[in-house]
Coordinates of C-alpha atoms and ligand atoms in Angstrom, one line a residue:
M1 CA 0.4 0.4 -0.4
V2 CA 1.5 2.7 -0.6
R3 CA 0.1 6.6 -0.1
L4 CA 0.0 9.6 -2.6
T5 CA 1.2 13.2 -2.5
E6 CA -0.7 15.6 -0.3
K7 CA -2.4 16.6 -3.8
G8 CA -5.3 13.9 -4.0
R9 CA -6.2 15.2 0.0
F10 CA -9.4 16.2 0.8
G11 CA -8.8 17.2 3.8
K12 CA -8.4 13.3 5.6
Y13 CA -10.7 11.9 2.8
G14 CA -9.0 11.2 -0.9
G15 CA -5.5 9.7 -1.5
A16 CA -4.3 6.7 -3.6
Y17 CA -4.3 3.0 -1.4
V18 CA -3.4 0.6 -4.0
S19 CA -1.0 -1.5 -5.3
E20 CA 2.8 -1.1 -6.8
I21 CA 2.0 -1.5 -9.8
L22 CA -0.8 0.7 -10.0
M23 CA 0.5 3.8 -8.4
Q24 CA 3.0 3.7 -11.6
A25 CA 0.1 3.9 -14.3
L26 CA -1.6 6.8 -11.3
L27 CA 1.6 8.4 -11.9
E28 CA 1.8 8.4 -14.5
L29 CA -1.8 9.5 -15.6
E30 CA -1.7 12.4 -12.8
E31 CA 2.2 13.6 -15.3
S32 CA 0.1 13.5 -18.8
F33 CA -3.0 15.3 -16.8
E34 CA -1.5 17.9 -15.3
R35 CA 0.7 18.6 -18.8
I36 CA -2.0 18.3 -21.2
Y37 CA -5.0 19.5 -19.6
P38 CA -3.9 23.1 -20.0
K39 CA -2.5 23.1 -23.6
N40 CA -4.7 24.9 -25.8
E41 CA -4.7 22.8 -28.5
F42 CA -6.9 20.6 -25.5
Q43 CA -8.8 22.6 -24.6
E44 CA -10.3 24.0 -28.2
E45 CA -10.4 20.5 -29.4
F46 CA -12.3 19.7 -25.8
H47 CA -14.2 22.4 -26.2
R48 CA -14.7 21.9 -30.0
L49 CA -16.0 18.3 -29.2
L50 CA -18.8 19.8 -26.6
R51 CA -20.3 22.4 -28.1
D52 CA -21.1 20.8 -31.7
Y53 CA -21.0 17.3 -30.6
G54 CA -22.7 17.3 -27.3
G55 CA -25.0 19.7 -27.6
R56 CA -22.9 22.3 -24.5
P57 CA -23.4 25.4 -23.8
T58 CA -26.8 23.9 -21.8
P59 CA -30.0 25.4 -21.4
L60 CA -30.6 27.1 -18.4
Y61 CA -34.5 26.7 -17.8
H62 CA -36.6 28.8 -16.0
A63 CA -39.3 26.7 -14.7
R64 CA -42.3 28.8 -14.6
N65 CA -44.7 26.8 -13.0
L66 CA -43.0 24.3 -11.2
S67 CA -42.0 28.0 -9.5
R68 CA -45.0 29.0 -9.0
L69 CA -46.4 25.6 -7.6
L70 CA -43.7 26.1 -5.0
G71 CA -43.7 30.0 -4.0
F72 CA -40.0 30.8 -5.2
K73 CA -37.9 31.3 -8.5
V74 CA -36.6 28.0 -10.2
Y75 CA -34.1 27.2 -12.6
L76 CA -32.9 23.7 -13.8
K77 CA -30.1 23.4 -15.5
R78 CA -30.2 21.1 -18.4
E79 CA -27.7 18.8 -18.8
D80 CA -30.4 15.9 -20.0
L81 CA -30.5 17.6 -23.5
L82 CA -26.6 17.0 -23.2
C83 CA -26.2 14.7 -26.3
G84 CA -26.7 10.7 -24.7
G85 CA -28.9 12.3 -21.9
S86 CA -27.1 12.8 -18.7
H87 CA -24.3 15.0 -17.9
K88 CA -22.4 11.8 -18.0
L89 CA -20.7 12.8 -21.4
N90 CA -18.8 16.3 -20.4
N91 CA -16.1 13.1 -18.6
A92 CA -15.8 10.8 -20.8
L93 CA -14.9 13.0 -23.7
G94 CA -12.7 15.1 -21.7
Q95 CA -10.9 11.7 -21.3
A96 CA -11.0 9.6 -24.8
L97 CA -9.0 13.1 -25.5
L98 CA -6.7 12.4 -23.5
A99 CA -6.3 8.8 -23.4
K100 CA -5.5 9.1 -27.2
K101 CA -3.3 12.1 -26.5
M102 CA -1.5 9.6 -24.3
G103 CA -1.2 7.5 -26.9
K104 CA -3.3 4.9 -25.7
K105 CA -5.3 2.7 -28.1
R106 CA -8.2 1.2 -25.5
L107 CA -10.1 2.6 -23.1
I108 CA -11.8 0.1 -20.1
T109 CA -14.0 1.3 -18.0
E110 CA -17.0 -0.1 -15.8
T111 CA -21.5 1.1 -15.3
A112 CA -24.1 0.3 -13.6
A113 CA -27.1 2.0 -15.2
G114 CA -25.6 1.4 -18.5
Q115 CA -24.9 5.6 -19.1
H116 CA -21.8 6.3 -18.2
G117 CA -20.6 3.0 -20.0
L118 CA -22.7 3.9 -23.7
A119 CA -20.9 8.1 -22.9
T120 CA -17.5 6.2 -23.3
V121 CA -18.2 4.5 -26.1
M122 CA -19.1 7.1 -27.8
A123 CA -16.9 9.1 -27.0
G124 CA -14.5 6.2 -27.7
N125 CA -16.2 6.1 -31.1
L126 CA -15.2 9.5 -32.0
C127 CA -11.3 9.4 -30.1
G128 CA -10.6 6.6 -31.9
L129 CA -9.8 3.7 -29.4
E130 CA -11.9 0.7 -28.7
T131 CA -13.4 -0.3 -25.8
E132 CA -15.4 -3.1 -22.9
I133 CA -16.9 -2.1 -20.8
F134 CA -16.9 -4.3 -16.8
M135 CA -20.9 -4.6 -15.7
G136 CA -22.1 -6.9 -13.7
I137 CA -24.6 -9.5 -14.3
K138 CA -27.6 -8.4 -12.0
D139 CA -26.6 -5.1 -13.7
M140 CA -26.8 -6.2 -17.2
E141 CA -30.1 -7.4 -17.2
R142 CA -31.6 -4.9 -15.6
Q143 CA -30.3 -2.0 -18.6
A144 CA -31.0 -4.6 -20.7
Q145 CA -31.9 -1.5 -23.5
N146 CA -28.1 -0.1 -22.4
V147 CA -26.1 -2.6 -22.8
K148 CA -27.9 -3.6 -26.9
K149 CA -27.1 0.9 -27.1
M150 CA -23.2 -0.1 -26.1
I151 CA -23.4 -3.6 -28.4
L152 CA -24.5 -1.8 -31.1
L153 CA -22.2 1.3 -31.1
G154 CA -19.5 -1.5 -31.0
A155 CA -18.1 -1.5 -27.6
K156 CA -17.2 -5.3 -25.9
I157 CA -19.2 -5.8 -23.1
K158 CA -17.5 -7.8 -20.5
P159 CA -19.8 -9.7 -17.4
V160 CA -18.2 -9.5 -14.0
K161 CA -20.0 -12.6 -12.0
T162 CA -18.0 -12.2 -8.9
G163 CA -19.5 -10.9 -5.6
A164 CA -22.6 -9.9 -6.0
G165 CA -22.5 -9.1 -9.6
V166 CA -23.0 -5.2 -8.8
L167 CA -21.2 -2.7 -9.6
K168 CA -18.5 -3.0 -6.7
D169 CA -17.4 -5.7 -8.3
A170 CA -16.9 -4.3 -12.3
V171 CA -15.5 -1.4 -10.5
S172 CA -12.7 -4.2 -8.5
E173 CA -12.3 -5.7 -12.1
T174 CA -11.9 -3.4 -13.9
L175 CA -9.1 -1.8 -11.8
R176 CA -7.3 -5.2 -11.8
E177 CA -7.8 -5.2 -15.2
W178 CA -5.3 -2.0 -15.4
A179 CA -2.7 -3.0 -13.0
E180 CA -2.1 -5.9 -16.2
C181 CA -2.9 -3.5 -19.3
S182 CA -1.5 0.0 -18.3
R183 CA 0.2 0.4 -20.7
T184 CA -1.7 0.5 -23.8
T185 CA -4.9 0.8 -21.6
Y186 CA -6.4 3.4 -20.2
Y187 CA -9.2 3.2 -17.5
L188 CA -11.5 5.7 -18.0
M189 CA -13.7 6.5 -14.2
G190 CA -17.3 7.2 -14.5
S191 CA -17.3 9.7 -11.9
T192 CA -15.4 12.3 -8.6
V193 CA -14.8 8.5 -6.5
G194 CA -11.4 6.3 -7.1
P195 CA -8.0 6.8 -6.1
H196 CA -6.0 9.8 -6.9
P197 CA -5.3 11.4 -9.6
F198 CA -9.2 10.1 -10.5
P199 CA -11.6 12.6 -8.4
T200 CA -9.4 15.8 -9.5
I201 CA -9.4 14.5 -13.3
V202 CA -13.2 13.6 -13.3
A203 CA -13.8 16.8 -10.8
T204 CA -12.7 19.4 -13.5
F205 CA -14.4 18.0 -16.8
Q206 CA -17.3 18.3 -15.4
R207 CA -16.6 22.1 -13.8
V208 CA -18.7 23.3 -17.2
I209 CA -21.7 22.4 -15.8
G210 CA -20.8 25.3 -12.8
E211 CA -19.2 27.9 -15.4
E212 CA -22.1 27.4 -17.2
I213 CA -25.0 27.9 -14.2
R214 CA -22.5 31.1 -13.4
Q215 CA -23.2 33.3 -16.5
Q216 CA -26.2 32.1 -17.3
I217 CA -28.2 33.4 -13.5
L218 CA -26.0 36.2 -14.3
E219 CA -26.8 36.6 -17.2
K220 CA -30.9 36.3 -16.5
E221 CA -30.9 38.1 -13.2
G222 CA -27.4 39.9 -12.7
R223 CA -26.9 38.0 -9.4
L224 CA -26.0 34.5 -8.2
P225 CA -27.9 32.0 -6.7
N226 CA -29.2 31.2 -3.5
A227 CA -29.2 27.5 -3.8
I228 CA -28.0 24.6 -6.1
V229 CA -29.2 21.5 -5.2
A230 CA -27.9 18.4 -7.1
C231 CA -28.7 14.2 -6.3
G232 CA -25.8 12.3 -6.6
S233 CA -23.8 9.0 -5.6
G234 CA -20.2 9.0 -6.7
G235 CA -20.8 13.3 -6.5
S236 CA -20.0 14.2 -10.1
N237 CA -23.0 16.0 -11.3
A238 CA -23.2 17.8 -8.2
L239 CA -19.2 18.4 -7.5
G240 CA -19.5 19.4 -11.8
A241 CA -22.3 22.4 -10.8
F242 CA -20.4 23.2 -7.0
K243 CA -17.4 24.8 -7.9
S244 CA -17.7 27.4 -9.3
F245 CA -19.6 28.2 -6.2
L246 CA -17.6 26.5 -3.0
E247 CA -15.9 31.1 -2.5
E248 CA -19.5 31.9 -2.4
P249 CA -21.4 32.5 1.1
T250 CA -24.5 33.6 -0.3
V251 CA -25.3 30.1 -2.5
R252 CA -25.8 26.9 0.0
L253 CA -24.9 24.0 -2.1
Y254 CA -27.6 20.4 -1.2
F255 CA -26.5 17.2 -2.1
V256 CA -28.6 14.7 -2.5
E257 CA -29.0 10.7 -2.3
G258 CA -31.3 7.9 -2.9
G259 CA -33.3 7.3 1.1
G260 CA -34.7 4.8 -0.4
E261 CA -38.4 3.1 0.7
S262 CA -37.2 4.7 4.4
L263 CA -33.7 5.1 6.4
T264 CA -33.7 1.6 7.8
A265 CA -34.5 -0.7 5.3
E266 CA -32.4 -2.4 2.5
N267 CA -32.4 -0.1 0.6
S268 CA -31.3 3.0 1.7
A269 CA -28.3 5.0 0.6
A270 CA -28.1 7.5 2.6
A271 CA -23.6 6.9 3.1
F272 CA -24.1 10.2 5.0
R273 CA -26.4 9.0 7.6
L274 CA -25.8 5.2 7.7
G275 CA -22.4 5.4 6.2
R276 CA -18.6 6.0 7.5
P277 CA -15.2 6.6 6.6
G278 CA -13.4 4.5 5.0
V279 CA -11.1 3.1 2.3
L280 CA -13.0 1.9 -1.4
H281 CA -11.8 1.3 -4.1
G282 CA -8.5 3.0 -4.1
S283 CA -9.8 6.5 -2.1
L284 CA -10.4 7.3 1.5
M285 CA -13.8 8.6 2.2
Q286 CA -17.9 8.3 3.3
I287 CA -18.7 4.5 2.5
M288 CA -21.4 2.4 3.2
Q289 CA -20.1 -0.4 5.7
D290 CA -21.7 -2.5 7.9
E291 CA -19.8 -2.8 12.2
F292 CA -16.8 -5.5 10.5
G293 CA -16.2 -3.1 7.5
Q294 CA -17.7 -5.0 5.0
I295 CA -18.6 -2.7 2.1
R296 CA -23.3 -3.1 2.0
P297 CA -24.4 -2.2 -1.2
S298 CA -27.7 -0.3 -1.3
K299 CA -30.1 -0.6 -3.6
T300 CA -31.9 2.2 -4.8
R301 CA -34.0 2.0 -7.4
A302 CA -32.5 4.6 -9.7
A303 CA -29.3 2.9 -10.3
G304 CA -26.9 5.6 -10.9
L305 CA -27.0 6.3 -6.8
N306 CA -26.2 3.0 -5.5
Y307 CA -22.4 3.6 -5.4
P308 CA -21.3 2.8 -2.6
G309 CA -18.5 5.3 -1.7
R310 CA -19.1 9.1 -1.5
G311 CA -16.1 10.6 -3.6
P312 CA -13.9 11.7 -1.3
E313 CA -14.2 16.3 -1.7
I314 CA -17.8 15.7 -1.2
S315 CA -17.0 13.8 1.7
Y316 CA -15.0 16.3 3.2
L317 CA -17.7 19.8 1.4
C318 CA -19.5 17.4 3.2
E319 CA -17.7 17.2 6.9
I320 CA -17.0 21.0 6.9
G321 CA -20.3 22.3 6.3
R322 CA -19.7 23.6 3.0
V323 CA -22.2 21.7 1.5
K324 CA -25.9 19.6 2.6
P325 CA -26.5 16.2 2.6
C326 CA -29.8 15.7 2.4
Y327 CA -31.8 12.5 0.8
A328 CA -35.6 11.9 -0.3
F329 CA -37.5 8.7 -0.1
D330 CA -38.2 6.4 -3.4
H331 CA -42.0 7.9 -3.1
E332 CA -40.9 10.8 -2.6
V333 CA -39.0 11.2 -5.7
F334 CA -41.8 8.9 -8.2
E335 CA -43.8 11.9 -7.0
A336 CA -41.6 14.7 -8.0
V337 CA -41.0 12.7 -11.1
R338 CA -44.8 13.1 -12.2
T339 CA -44.7 16.6 -10.5
M340 CA -42.2 17.7 -12.9
G341 CA -44.2 15.9 -16.1
R342 CA -47.9 17.7 -15.0
A343 CA -45.8 21.2 -14.6
E344 CA -43.3 20.7 -17.3
G345 CA -43.8 18.4 -19.6
L346 CA -40.7 16.7 -18.9
I347 CA -38.9 13.0 -16.7
P348 CA -36.5 13.0 -15.5
A349 CA -34.5 10.2 -14.2
L350 CA -34.8 8.1 -12.0
E351 CA -31.5 10.1 -10.5
T352 CA -32.5 13.8 -11.0
A353 CA -36.4 12.7 -9.6
H354 CA -33.6 12.9 -5.9
A355 CA -32.9 16.4 -6.3
I356 CA -36.7 17.4 -7.5
A357 CA -37.5 15.7 -4.4
Y358 CA -35.8 17.9 -1.4
V359 CA -37.0 20.7 -2.4
L360 CA -40.4 19.7 -3.6
K361 CA -39.7 18.6 0.2
N362 CA -38.7 21.0 2.2
R363 CA -40.3 24.1 0.1
G364 CA -40.5 26.0 3.7
E365 CA -36.5 26.2 3.7
F366 CA -36.9 28.8 0.6
R367 CA -37.3 32.1 1.1
P368 CA -39.8 33.3 -1.7
D369 CA -37.4 35.5 -3.2
D370 CA -34.8 33.0 -3.7
I371 CA -33.8 31.7 -7.2
V372 CA -33.1 27.3 -7.0
V373 CA -30.8 25.9 -9.5
I374 CA -31.5 21.8 -9.5
N375 CA -29.1 20.7 -11.5
Y376 CA -30.9 17.9 -14.2
S377 CA -28.7 15.6 -14.8
G378 CA -30.0 13.5 -16.9
G379 CA -33.6 12.5 -18.9
G380 CA -36.0 9.5 -17.3
D381 CA -35.8 7.5 -20.7
K382 CA -33.8 4.3 -19.5
D383 CA -36.1 4.7 -16.4
I384 CA -40.0 4.7 -18.4
E385 CA -40.5 0.8 -17.3
T386 CA -39.8 1.0 -13.4
I387 CA -41.5 4.3 -13.6
L388 CA -45.1 2.9 -14.7
R389 CA -44.5 -0.5 -12.5
H390 CA -44.9 1.9 -10.0
F391 CA -48.0 3.7 -10.2
Y392 CA -49.5 1.0 -12.5
G393 CA -48.3 -1.7 -11.5
S394 CA -46.4 -4.0 -14.1
Ligands
PLP408 C1 -24.8 9.5 -13.1 C2 -25.7 9.8 -12.5 C3 -26.0 10.2 -11.7 C4 -25.4 9.7 -10.8 O1 -24.3 10.5 -10.3 P1 -23.1 11.0 -10.4 O2 -21.1 10.7 -10.6 O3 -22.5 11.2 -8.2 O4 -23.2 12.7 -10.5 C5 -27.1 11.4 -11.3 N1 -27.9 11.7 -12.8 C6 -26.8 10.8 -13.2 C7 -29.5 10.8 -14.8 C8 -26.7 10.2 -13.1 O5 -27.2 9.2 -15.3

């Protein structure tokens, strides 16, 4: 076990708790990112792809009907309109481009709901890189639609049967694979988790969300918002939205986890209420674990919120009180989907609906002249079956 420099630390969180072999790959990655990312050529190509392929900037939409219902002004940052239907492409494009500049030939990654796997094969194809996706067999059954899309785009799918056959097992398997082939292969981490420098790289590529929010809200309102609300597990869409506002004490930041059916239910993923700090996948972070330190796999209905760890930076920001950790329960989440549909004609991803549900339930926390931005991380196409089953049975 090796610990890396202070660079990868957020308070006590973060670090790189990995084997010697992986440490070499991580050092190469850190050096390459710091050298390549600031270059004009890289910045131009990245922003050209975000704009012309991805569709950035995404709109900041004043949801008037929802605002009327709530009694304060609500804006939605429309990451569902990014190509692929969620915020995932920002990070996948950035890292695929980095992999190409590093001379790698192949991308590997893991996925649960399939949104990150899909974004990775899209970005891989753009950059001329082979893509292989590790996926728990349980998740493969549940997310058949996205598996089909990934296969159609030419990704190789690697079923993971170890452990419980879910995301945390797929991450372990991908790290093992990477240790053997990092000379030719790039591990494209999907969220702000894993050993340093991954959390920093992913947050850097997702920062564009908050940079746009800042510019757009100043244009529309002439002032900063009072609150930004984002859902999350690893924390990439939340940090992406928050990073431009961390030094603005008047902007309150809310991080909404999957509460599950209740806090005592098997499927709760409220890691800031139920978990504690520990090491998982090479990083010290807030983790869902039992009294013996075994990882407690969560099973919220939103597959994208089921990673058992909260990345080191969001863990730290919650610990020092800069970000308020909160959660929404499943029944509130489905109600939020219905409310958003009726009010604005939009069907949010179940992950995103957690952020909406929190605002609906806790409207008393906001004042009539408040401006609240909800980071609308993705659309609900992938969740239609689950949503219909909830309201109408199967
Ligand atoms: C993957 C995903 C999330 C959760 O991932 P974070 O890294 O915590 O942001 C949230 N919303 C959507 C739509 C997703 O696809």
